[in-house]
CSV table of C-alpha atoms in Angstrom, one decimal:
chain,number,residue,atom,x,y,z
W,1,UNK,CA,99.9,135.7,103.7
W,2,UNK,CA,98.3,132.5,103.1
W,3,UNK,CA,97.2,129.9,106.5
W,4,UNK,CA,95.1,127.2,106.8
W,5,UNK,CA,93.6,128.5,109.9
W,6,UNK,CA,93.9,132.3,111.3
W,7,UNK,CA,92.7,132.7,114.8
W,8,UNK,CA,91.9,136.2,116.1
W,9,UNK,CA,92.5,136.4,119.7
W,10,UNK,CA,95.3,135.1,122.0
W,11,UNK,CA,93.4,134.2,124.7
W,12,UNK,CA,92.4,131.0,126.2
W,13,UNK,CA,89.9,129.8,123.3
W,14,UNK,CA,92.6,130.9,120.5
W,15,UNK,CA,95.5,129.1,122.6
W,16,UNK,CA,93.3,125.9,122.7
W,17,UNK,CA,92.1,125.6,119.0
W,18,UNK,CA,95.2,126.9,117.9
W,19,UNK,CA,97.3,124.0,119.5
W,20,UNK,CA,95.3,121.7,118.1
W,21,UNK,CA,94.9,122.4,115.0
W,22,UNK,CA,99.0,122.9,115.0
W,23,UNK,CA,99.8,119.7,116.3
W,24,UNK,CA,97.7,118.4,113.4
W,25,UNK,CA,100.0,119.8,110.7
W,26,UNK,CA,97.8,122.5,109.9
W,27,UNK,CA,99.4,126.4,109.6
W,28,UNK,CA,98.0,128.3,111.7
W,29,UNK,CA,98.3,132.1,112.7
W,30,UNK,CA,97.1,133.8,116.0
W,31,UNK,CA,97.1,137.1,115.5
W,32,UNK,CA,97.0,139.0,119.1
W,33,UNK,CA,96.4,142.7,120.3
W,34,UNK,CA,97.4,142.8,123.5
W,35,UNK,CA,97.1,141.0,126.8
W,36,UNK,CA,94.4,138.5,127.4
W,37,UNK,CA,92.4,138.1,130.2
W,38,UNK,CA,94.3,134.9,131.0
W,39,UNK,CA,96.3,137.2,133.1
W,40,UNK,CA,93.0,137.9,135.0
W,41,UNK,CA,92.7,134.0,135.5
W,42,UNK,CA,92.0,132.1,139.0
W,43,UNK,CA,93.9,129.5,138.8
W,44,UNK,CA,91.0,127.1,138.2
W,45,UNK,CA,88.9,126.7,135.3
W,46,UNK,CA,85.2,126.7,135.4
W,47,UNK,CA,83.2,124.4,133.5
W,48,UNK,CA,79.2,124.9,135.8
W,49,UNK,CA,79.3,126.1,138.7
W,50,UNK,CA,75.8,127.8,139.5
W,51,UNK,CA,72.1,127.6,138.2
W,52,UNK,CA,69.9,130.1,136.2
W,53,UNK,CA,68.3,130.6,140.4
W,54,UNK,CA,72.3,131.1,141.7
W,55,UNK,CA,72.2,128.1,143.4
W,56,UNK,CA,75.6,126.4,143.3
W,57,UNK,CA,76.0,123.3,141.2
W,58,UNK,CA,77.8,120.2,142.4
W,59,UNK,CA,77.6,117.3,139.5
W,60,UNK,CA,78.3,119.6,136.2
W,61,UNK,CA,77.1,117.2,134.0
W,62,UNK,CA,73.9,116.9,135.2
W,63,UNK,CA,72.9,120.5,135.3
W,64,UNK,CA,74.4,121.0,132.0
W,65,UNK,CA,71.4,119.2,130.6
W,66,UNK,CA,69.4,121.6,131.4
W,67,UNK,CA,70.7,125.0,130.0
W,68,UNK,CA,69.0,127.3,127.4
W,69,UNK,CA,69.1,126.8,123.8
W,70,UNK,CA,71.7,129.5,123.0
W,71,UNK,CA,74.1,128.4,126.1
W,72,UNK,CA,77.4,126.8,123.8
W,73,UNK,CA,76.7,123.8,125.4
W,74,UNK,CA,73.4,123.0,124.5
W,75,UNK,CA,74.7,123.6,121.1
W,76,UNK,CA,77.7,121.5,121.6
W,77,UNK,CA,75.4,118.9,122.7
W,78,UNK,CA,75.1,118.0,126.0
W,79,UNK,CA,76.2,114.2,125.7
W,80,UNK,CA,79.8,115.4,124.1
W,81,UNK,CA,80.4,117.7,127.3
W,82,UNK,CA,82.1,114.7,129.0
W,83,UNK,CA,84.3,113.3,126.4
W,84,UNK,CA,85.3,117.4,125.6
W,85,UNK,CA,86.0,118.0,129.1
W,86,UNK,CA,88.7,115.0,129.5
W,87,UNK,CA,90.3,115.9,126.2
W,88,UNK,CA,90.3,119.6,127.5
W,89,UNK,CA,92.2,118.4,130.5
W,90,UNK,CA,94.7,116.3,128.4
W,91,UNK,CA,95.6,119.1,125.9
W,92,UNK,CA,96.0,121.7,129.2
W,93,UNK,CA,98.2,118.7,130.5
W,94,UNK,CA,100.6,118.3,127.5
W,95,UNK,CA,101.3,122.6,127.1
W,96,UNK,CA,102.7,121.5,130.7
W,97,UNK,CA,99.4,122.4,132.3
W,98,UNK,CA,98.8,119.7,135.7
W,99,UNK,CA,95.3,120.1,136.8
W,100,UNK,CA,93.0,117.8,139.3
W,101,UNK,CA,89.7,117.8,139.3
W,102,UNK,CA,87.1,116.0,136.8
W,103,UNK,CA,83.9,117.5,134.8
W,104,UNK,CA,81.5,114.8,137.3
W,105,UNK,CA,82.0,117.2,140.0
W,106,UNK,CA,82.7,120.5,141.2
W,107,UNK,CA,85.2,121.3,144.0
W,108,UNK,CA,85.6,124.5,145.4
W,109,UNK,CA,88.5,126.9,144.9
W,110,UNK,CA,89.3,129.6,147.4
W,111,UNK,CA,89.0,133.2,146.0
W,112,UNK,CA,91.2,136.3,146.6
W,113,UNK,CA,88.2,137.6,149.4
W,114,UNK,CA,88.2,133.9,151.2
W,115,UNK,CA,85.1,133.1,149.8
W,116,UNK,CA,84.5,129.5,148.0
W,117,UNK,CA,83.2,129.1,144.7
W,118,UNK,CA,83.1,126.1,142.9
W,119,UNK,CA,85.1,125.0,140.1
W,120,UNK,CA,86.3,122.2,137.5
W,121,UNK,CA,89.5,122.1,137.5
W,122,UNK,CA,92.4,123.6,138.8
W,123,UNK,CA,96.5,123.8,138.6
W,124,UNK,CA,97.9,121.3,140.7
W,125,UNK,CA,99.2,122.9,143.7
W,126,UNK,CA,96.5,125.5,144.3
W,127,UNK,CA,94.4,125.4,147.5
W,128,UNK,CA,90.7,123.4,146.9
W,129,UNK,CA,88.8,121.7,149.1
W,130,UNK,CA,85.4,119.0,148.3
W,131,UNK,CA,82.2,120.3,148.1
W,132,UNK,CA,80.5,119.5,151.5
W,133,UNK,CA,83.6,118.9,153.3
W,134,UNK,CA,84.1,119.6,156.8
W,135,UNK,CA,87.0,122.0,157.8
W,136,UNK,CA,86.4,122.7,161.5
W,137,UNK,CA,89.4,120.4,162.3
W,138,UNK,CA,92.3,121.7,159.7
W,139,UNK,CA,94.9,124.7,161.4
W,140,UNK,CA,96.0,126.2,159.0
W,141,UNK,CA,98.5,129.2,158.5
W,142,UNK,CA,97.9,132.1,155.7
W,143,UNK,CA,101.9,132.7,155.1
W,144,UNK,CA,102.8,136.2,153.4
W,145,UNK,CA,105.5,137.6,152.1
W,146,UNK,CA,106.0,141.6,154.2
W,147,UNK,CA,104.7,144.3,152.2
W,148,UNK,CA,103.1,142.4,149.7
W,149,UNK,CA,99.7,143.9,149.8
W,150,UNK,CA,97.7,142.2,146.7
W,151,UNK,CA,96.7,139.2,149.4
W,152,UNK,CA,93.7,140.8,151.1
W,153,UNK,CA,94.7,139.2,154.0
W,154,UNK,CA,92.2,140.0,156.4
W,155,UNK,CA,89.5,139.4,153.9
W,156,UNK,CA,91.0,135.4,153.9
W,157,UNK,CA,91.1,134.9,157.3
W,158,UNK,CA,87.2,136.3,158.0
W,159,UNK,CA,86.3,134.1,155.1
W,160,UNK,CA,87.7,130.8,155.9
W,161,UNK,CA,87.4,131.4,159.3
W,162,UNK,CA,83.6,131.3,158.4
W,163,UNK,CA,84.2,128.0,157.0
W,164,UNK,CA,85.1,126.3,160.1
W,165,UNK,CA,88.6,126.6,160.1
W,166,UNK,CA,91.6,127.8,162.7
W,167,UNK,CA,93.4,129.9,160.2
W,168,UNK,CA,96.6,131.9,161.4
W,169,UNK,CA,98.6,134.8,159.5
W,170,UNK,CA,101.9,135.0,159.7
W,171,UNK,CA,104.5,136.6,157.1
W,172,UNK,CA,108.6,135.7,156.0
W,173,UNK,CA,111.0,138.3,155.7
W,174,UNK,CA,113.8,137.8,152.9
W,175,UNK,CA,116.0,140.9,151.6
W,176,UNK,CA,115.7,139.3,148.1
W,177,UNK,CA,112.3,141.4,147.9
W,178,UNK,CA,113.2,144.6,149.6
W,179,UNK,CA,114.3,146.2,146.2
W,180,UNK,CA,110.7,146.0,144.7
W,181,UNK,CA,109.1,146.7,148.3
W,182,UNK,CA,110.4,150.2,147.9
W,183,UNK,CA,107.8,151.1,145.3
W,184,UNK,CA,104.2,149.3,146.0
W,185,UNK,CA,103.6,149.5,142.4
W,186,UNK,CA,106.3,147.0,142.0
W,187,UNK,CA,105.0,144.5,144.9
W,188,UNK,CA,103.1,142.4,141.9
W,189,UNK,CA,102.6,138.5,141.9
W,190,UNK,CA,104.1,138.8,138.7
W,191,UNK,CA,106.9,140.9,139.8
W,192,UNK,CA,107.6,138.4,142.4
W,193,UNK,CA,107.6,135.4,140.8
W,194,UNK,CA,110.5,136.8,138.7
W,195,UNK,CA,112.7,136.9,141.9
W,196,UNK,CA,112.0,134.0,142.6
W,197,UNK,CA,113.7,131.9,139.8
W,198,UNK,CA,117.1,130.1,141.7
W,199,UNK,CA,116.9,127.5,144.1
W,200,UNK,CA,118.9,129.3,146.4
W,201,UNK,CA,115.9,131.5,147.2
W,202,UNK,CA,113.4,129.4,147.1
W,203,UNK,CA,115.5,127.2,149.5
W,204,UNK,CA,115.7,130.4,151.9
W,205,UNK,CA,111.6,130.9,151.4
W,206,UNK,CA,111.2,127.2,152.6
W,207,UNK,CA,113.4,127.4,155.8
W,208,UNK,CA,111.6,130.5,156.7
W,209,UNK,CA,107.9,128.7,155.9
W,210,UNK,CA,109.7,125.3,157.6
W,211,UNK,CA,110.1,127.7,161.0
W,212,UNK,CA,106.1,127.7,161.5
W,213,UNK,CA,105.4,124.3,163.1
W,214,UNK,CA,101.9,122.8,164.5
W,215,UNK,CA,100.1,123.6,161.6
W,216,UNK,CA,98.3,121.2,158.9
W,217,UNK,CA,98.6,123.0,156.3
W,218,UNK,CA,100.2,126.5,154.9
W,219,UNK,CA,98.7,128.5,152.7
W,220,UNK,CA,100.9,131.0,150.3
W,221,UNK,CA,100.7,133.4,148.1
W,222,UNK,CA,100.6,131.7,144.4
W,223,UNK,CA,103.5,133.9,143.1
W,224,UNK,CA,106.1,131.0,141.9
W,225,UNK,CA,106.0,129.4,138.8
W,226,UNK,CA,105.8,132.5,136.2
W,227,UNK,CA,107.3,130.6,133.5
W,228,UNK,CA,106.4,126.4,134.2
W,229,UNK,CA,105.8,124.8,137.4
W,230,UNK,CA,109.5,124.2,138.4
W,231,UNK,CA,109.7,126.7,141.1
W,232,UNK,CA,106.1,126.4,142.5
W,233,UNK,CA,106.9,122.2,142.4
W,234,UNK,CA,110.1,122.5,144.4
W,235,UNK,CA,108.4,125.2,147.5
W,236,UNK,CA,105.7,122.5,147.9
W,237,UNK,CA,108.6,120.0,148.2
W,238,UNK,CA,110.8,121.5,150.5
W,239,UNK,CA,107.9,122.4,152.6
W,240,UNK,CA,107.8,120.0,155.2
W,241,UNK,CA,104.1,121.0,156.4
W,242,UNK,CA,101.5,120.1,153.2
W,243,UNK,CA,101.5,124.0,151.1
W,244,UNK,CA,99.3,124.8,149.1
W,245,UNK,CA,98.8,128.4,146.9
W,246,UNK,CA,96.4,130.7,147.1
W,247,UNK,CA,95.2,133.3,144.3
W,248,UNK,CA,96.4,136.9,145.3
W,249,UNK,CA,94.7,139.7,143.3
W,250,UNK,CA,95.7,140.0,139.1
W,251,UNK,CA,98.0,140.2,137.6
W,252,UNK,CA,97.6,136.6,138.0
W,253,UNK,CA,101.0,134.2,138.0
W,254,UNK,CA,99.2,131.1,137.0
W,255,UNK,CA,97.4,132.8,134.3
W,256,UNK,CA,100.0,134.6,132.8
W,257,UNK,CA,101.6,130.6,132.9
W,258,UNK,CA,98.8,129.4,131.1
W,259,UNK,CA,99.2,131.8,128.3
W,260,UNK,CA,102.9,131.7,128.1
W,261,UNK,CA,102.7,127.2,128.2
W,262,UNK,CA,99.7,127.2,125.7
W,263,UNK,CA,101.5,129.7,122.8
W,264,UNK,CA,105.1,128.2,123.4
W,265,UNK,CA,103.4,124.9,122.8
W,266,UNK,CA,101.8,126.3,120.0
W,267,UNK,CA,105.3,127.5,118.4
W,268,UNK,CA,106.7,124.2,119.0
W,269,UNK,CA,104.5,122.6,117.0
W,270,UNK,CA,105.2,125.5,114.0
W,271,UNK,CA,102.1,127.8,114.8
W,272,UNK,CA,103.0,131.3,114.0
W,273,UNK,CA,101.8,134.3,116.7
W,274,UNK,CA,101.2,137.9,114.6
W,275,UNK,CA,101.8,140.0,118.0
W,276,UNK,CA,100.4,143.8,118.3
W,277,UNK,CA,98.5,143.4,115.6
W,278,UNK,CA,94.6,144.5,115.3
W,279,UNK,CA,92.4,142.9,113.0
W,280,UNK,CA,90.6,146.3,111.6
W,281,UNK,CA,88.3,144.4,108.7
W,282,UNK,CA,87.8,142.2,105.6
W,283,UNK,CA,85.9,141.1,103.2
W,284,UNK,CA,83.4,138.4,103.2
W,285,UNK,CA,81.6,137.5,99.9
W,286,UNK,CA,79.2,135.0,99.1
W,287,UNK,CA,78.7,133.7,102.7
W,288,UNK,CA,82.6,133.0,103.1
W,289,UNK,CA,85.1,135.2,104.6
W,290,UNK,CA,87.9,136.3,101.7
W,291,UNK,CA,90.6,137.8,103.8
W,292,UNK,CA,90.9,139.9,106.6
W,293,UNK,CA,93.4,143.3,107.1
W,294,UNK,CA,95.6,144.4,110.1
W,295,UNK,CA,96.8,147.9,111.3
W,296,UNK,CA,100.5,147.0,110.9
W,297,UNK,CA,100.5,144.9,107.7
W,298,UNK,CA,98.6,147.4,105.8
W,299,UNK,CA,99.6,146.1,102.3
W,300,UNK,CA,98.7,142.3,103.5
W,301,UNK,CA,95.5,140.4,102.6
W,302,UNK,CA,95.6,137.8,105.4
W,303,UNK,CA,93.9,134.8,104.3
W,304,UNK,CA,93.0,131.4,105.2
W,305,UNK,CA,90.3,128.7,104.3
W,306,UNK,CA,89.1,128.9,107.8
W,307,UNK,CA,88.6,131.9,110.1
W,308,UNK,CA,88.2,131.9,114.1
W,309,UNK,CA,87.1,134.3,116.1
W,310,UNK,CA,88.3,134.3,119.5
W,311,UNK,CA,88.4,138.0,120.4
W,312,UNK,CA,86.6,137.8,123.9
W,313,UNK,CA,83.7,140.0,125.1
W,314,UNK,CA,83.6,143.7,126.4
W,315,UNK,CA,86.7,143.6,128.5
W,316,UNK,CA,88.8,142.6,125.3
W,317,UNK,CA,86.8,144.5,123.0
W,318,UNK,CA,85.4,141.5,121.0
W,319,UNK,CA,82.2,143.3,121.8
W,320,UNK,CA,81.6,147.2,121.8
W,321,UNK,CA,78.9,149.4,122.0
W,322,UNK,CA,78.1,153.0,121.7
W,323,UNK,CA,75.2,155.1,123.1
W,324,UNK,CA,72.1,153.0,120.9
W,325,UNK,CA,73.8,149.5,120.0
W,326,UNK,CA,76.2,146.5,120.7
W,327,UNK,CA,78.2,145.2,117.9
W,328,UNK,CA,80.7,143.1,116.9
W,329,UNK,CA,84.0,145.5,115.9
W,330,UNK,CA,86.0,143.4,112.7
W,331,UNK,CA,83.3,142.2,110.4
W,332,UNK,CA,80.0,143.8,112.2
W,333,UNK,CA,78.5,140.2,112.1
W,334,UNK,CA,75.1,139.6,114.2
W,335,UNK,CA,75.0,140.2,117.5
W,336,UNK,CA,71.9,139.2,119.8
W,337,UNK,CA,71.7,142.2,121.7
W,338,UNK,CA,68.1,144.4,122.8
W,339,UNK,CA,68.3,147.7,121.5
W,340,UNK,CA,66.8,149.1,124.4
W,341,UNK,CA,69.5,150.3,125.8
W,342,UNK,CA,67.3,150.4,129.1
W,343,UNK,CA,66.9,146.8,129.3
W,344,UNK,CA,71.3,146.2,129.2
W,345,UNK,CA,72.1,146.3,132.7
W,346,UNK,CA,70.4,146.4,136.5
W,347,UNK,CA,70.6,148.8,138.7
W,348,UNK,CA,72.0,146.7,141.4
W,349,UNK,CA,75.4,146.2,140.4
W,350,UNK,CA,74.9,142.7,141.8
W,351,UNK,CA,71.9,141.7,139.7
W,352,UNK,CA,72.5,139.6,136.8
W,353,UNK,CA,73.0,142.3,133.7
W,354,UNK,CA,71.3,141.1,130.7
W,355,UNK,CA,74.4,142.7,128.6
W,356,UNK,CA,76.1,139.5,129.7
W,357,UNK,CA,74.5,137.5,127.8
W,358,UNK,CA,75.2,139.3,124.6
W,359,UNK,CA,77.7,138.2,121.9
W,360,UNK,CA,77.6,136.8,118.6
W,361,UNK,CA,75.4,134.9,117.1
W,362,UNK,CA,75.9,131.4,115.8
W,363,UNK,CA,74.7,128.6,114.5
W,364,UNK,CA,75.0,125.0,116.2
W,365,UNK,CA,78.3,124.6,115.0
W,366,UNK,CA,79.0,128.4,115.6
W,367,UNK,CA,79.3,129.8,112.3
W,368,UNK,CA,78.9,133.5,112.6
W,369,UNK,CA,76.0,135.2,110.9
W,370,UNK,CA,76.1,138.4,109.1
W,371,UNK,CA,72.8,140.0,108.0
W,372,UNK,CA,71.5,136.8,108.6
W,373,UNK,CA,73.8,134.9,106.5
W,374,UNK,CA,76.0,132.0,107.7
W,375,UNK,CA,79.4,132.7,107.1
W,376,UNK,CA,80.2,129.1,106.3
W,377,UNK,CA,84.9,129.2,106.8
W,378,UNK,CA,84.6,131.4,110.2
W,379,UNK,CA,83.6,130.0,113.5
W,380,UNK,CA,82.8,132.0,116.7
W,381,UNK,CA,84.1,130.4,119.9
W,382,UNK,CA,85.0,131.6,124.2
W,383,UNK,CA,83.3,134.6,125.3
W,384,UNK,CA,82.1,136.4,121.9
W,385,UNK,CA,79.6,134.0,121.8
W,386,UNK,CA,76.2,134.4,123.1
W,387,UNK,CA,73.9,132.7,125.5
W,388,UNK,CA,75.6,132.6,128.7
W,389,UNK,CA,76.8,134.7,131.3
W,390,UNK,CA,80.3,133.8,132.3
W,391,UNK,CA,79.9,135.9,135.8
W,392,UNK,CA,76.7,134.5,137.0
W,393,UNK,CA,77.2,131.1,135.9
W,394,UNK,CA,81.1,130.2,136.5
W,395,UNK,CA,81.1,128.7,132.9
W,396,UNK,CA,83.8,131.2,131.2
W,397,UNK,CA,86.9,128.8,131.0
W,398,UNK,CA,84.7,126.1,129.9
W,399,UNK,CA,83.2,127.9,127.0
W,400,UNK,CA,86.4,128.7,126.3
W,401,UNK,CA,87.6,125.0,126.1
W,402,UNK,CA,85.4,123.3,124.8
W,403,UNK,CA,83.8,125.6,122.1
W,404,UNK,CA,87.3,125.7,120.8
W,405,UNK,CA,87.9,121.8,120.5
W,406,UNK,CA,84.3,121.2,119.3
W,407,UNK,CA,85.4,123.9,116.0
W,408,UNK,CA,88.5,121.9,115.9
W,409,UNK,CA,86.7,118.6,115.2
W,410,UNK,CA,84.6,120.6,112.6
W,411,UNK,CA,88.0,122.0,110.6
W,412,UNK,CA,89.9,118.4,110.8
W,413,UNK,CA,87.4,116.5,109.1
């Protein structure tokens, strides 16, 4: 199989470069194992949101000039961040992704525990509120659906309560949902949202909602929308009281959205999606990646005049390690890592672990190294890469974005 680009990795840094790159004219294969951690996602994406101290970071651009040599930014250049940023925003907006927000500054988005943290962007519809603005006056009601426990409701209400406001929890009661409440297993956001795909029942979830009165604003679970916006669009309409969603815990509705908008986008434009399929070597000769091999297309030489790696860190197995060393799985290519296994991780599980800030080592326009040697057709981009620590920082998302449309650029010229 022949491509002009092959992307390893499904997730939100393959979706991105492999959109653009289709809507180009180029052929392009993602080839996927698995879920991403899309379907982890908060329904905002982070672009800066704290310091190397923890402190939390209002105007992004600004503290973005300041970051390490290795962060992706500082090799993207921090006077492109802007211009990335807005096109990141436009691309999410033509897969059928509506997000407010800009990169000048941070807003804060309301977490499953009712804590704020702040963020970029986020899906239209989803609960966020200014940094530095004063709740003490909003009433709000949390609105749940019975027996859905994946809201930590009591968790919310201690949290924004914190925050100054008069929160409230109430719940709605509709027999379309006592099927799946008879086994908790099935009482998922995800398994929710898939009821609640006809008008009639969304109409039924509004006049219950519409019964709460003397409240500024209602808060609900964000499990509408699986699919596209339609259903999550029309609640917020027939609302009469201002609604606004809040993220339950994963498996995450908006996320798995994200994923499923960004790769039918991507088949649209002819982009062709390899599913179940692990990358399990290649060959790279003379500084250039030849082809690469899968575990269900044993007799195929995949091959492409440019390579992306997208695979993700630990969680997806972009990274691995073993008892003495972190490596890179597919080609073994270099990873900044100390091999002290000592010095990976804190014992406070809240400390900042130094493993986080392992991943692949790149260049300044993230070609891979292997044994020190650029591999000139492959491109590292998202959360392989090294330099940055997506928990501590709130910079995941972005790194995704916009290291993926930077390698873009690099490919189309």
């Amino acid at each position: 199989m022949k491509f002009d680009t092959i992307i390893i990795g499904g997730g939100l840094s393959g979706l991105t470069a492999a959109n653009v790159l289709a809507t180009k004219g180029q052929r392009v294969a993602i080839i996927t194992n698995g879920q991403s951690s899309l379907h982890f996602a908060s329904g905002s994406f982070d672009l800066l949101g704290y310091d190397a101290n923890g402190k939390e970071i209002e105007k992004t651009l600004e503290a973005i000039k300041y970051l390490n040599a290795k962060h992706p930014y500082t090799k993207i250049g921090a006077e492109k961040i802007a211009l990335l940023a807005n096109e990141a925003q436009v691309l999410l907006n033509s897969c059928g992704i509506q997000t407010i927000g800009s990169a000048e500054r941070n807003h804060y988005r309301i977490t499953p525990m009712g804590t704020l943290k702040p963020t970029w962007i986020s899906i239209k519809g989803m609960a966020t509120c200014k940094m530095g603005e004063k709740l003490a006056h909003k009433k709000v009601a949390l609105v749940n659906i019975a027996g859905f426990l994946d809201l930590p409701t009591n968790f919310i209400l201690a949290g924004l309560s914190n925050c100054g406001l008069n929160i409230e929890l109430k719940s709605i009661h509709l027999k379309e949902f006592d099927y799946i409440r008879r086994n908790p297993t099935e009482m998922r956001a995800t398994n929710i949202a898939k009821v609640i795909h006809d008008k009639n029942l969304i109409e039924r979830i509004a006049i219950e909602i519409n019964k709460l009165s003397g409240y500024d604003t209602i808060l609900f679970p964000a499990v509408a929308g699986l699919r596209n916006s339609t259903e999550d669009e029309m609640l917020r309409k027939l609302v009469t009281t201002p609604l606004y969603y809040i993220m339950p815990m994963p498996p995450s509705v908006m996320g798995v959205r994200v994923a499923m908008t960004m790769m039918n986008s991507f088949k649209a434009h002819g982009g062709v999606e390899l599913v179940s399929n692990r990358i399990n070597g290649g060959k790279i000769n003379d500084g250039e990646v030849q082809y690469l091999t899968a575990d269900h297309l044993p007799e195929e030489k995949l091959k492409a005049d440019n390579y992306i790696l997208a695979t993700g860190s630990f969680m997806s197995q972009g990274l691995v390690s073993d008892y003495e060393h972190i490596f890179e799985p597919i080609l073994n290519l270099d990873v900044h890592a100390s091999s002290n296994r000592e010095e990976w991780s804190e014992e406070s599980v809240f400390e900042p672990q130094a493993y986080m800030n392992y991943g692949v080592a790149t260049d300044s326009k993230f070609h891979p190294f292997k044994k020190d040697i650029t591999i000139t057709n492959m491109y590292a981009i998202g959360s392989v890469l090294e330099g940055h620590n997506h928990i501590k920082q709130a910079d995941g998302t972005g790194v995704s974005l916009l290291t993926a449309l930077q390698v873009t650029k690099d490919i189309l010229k």
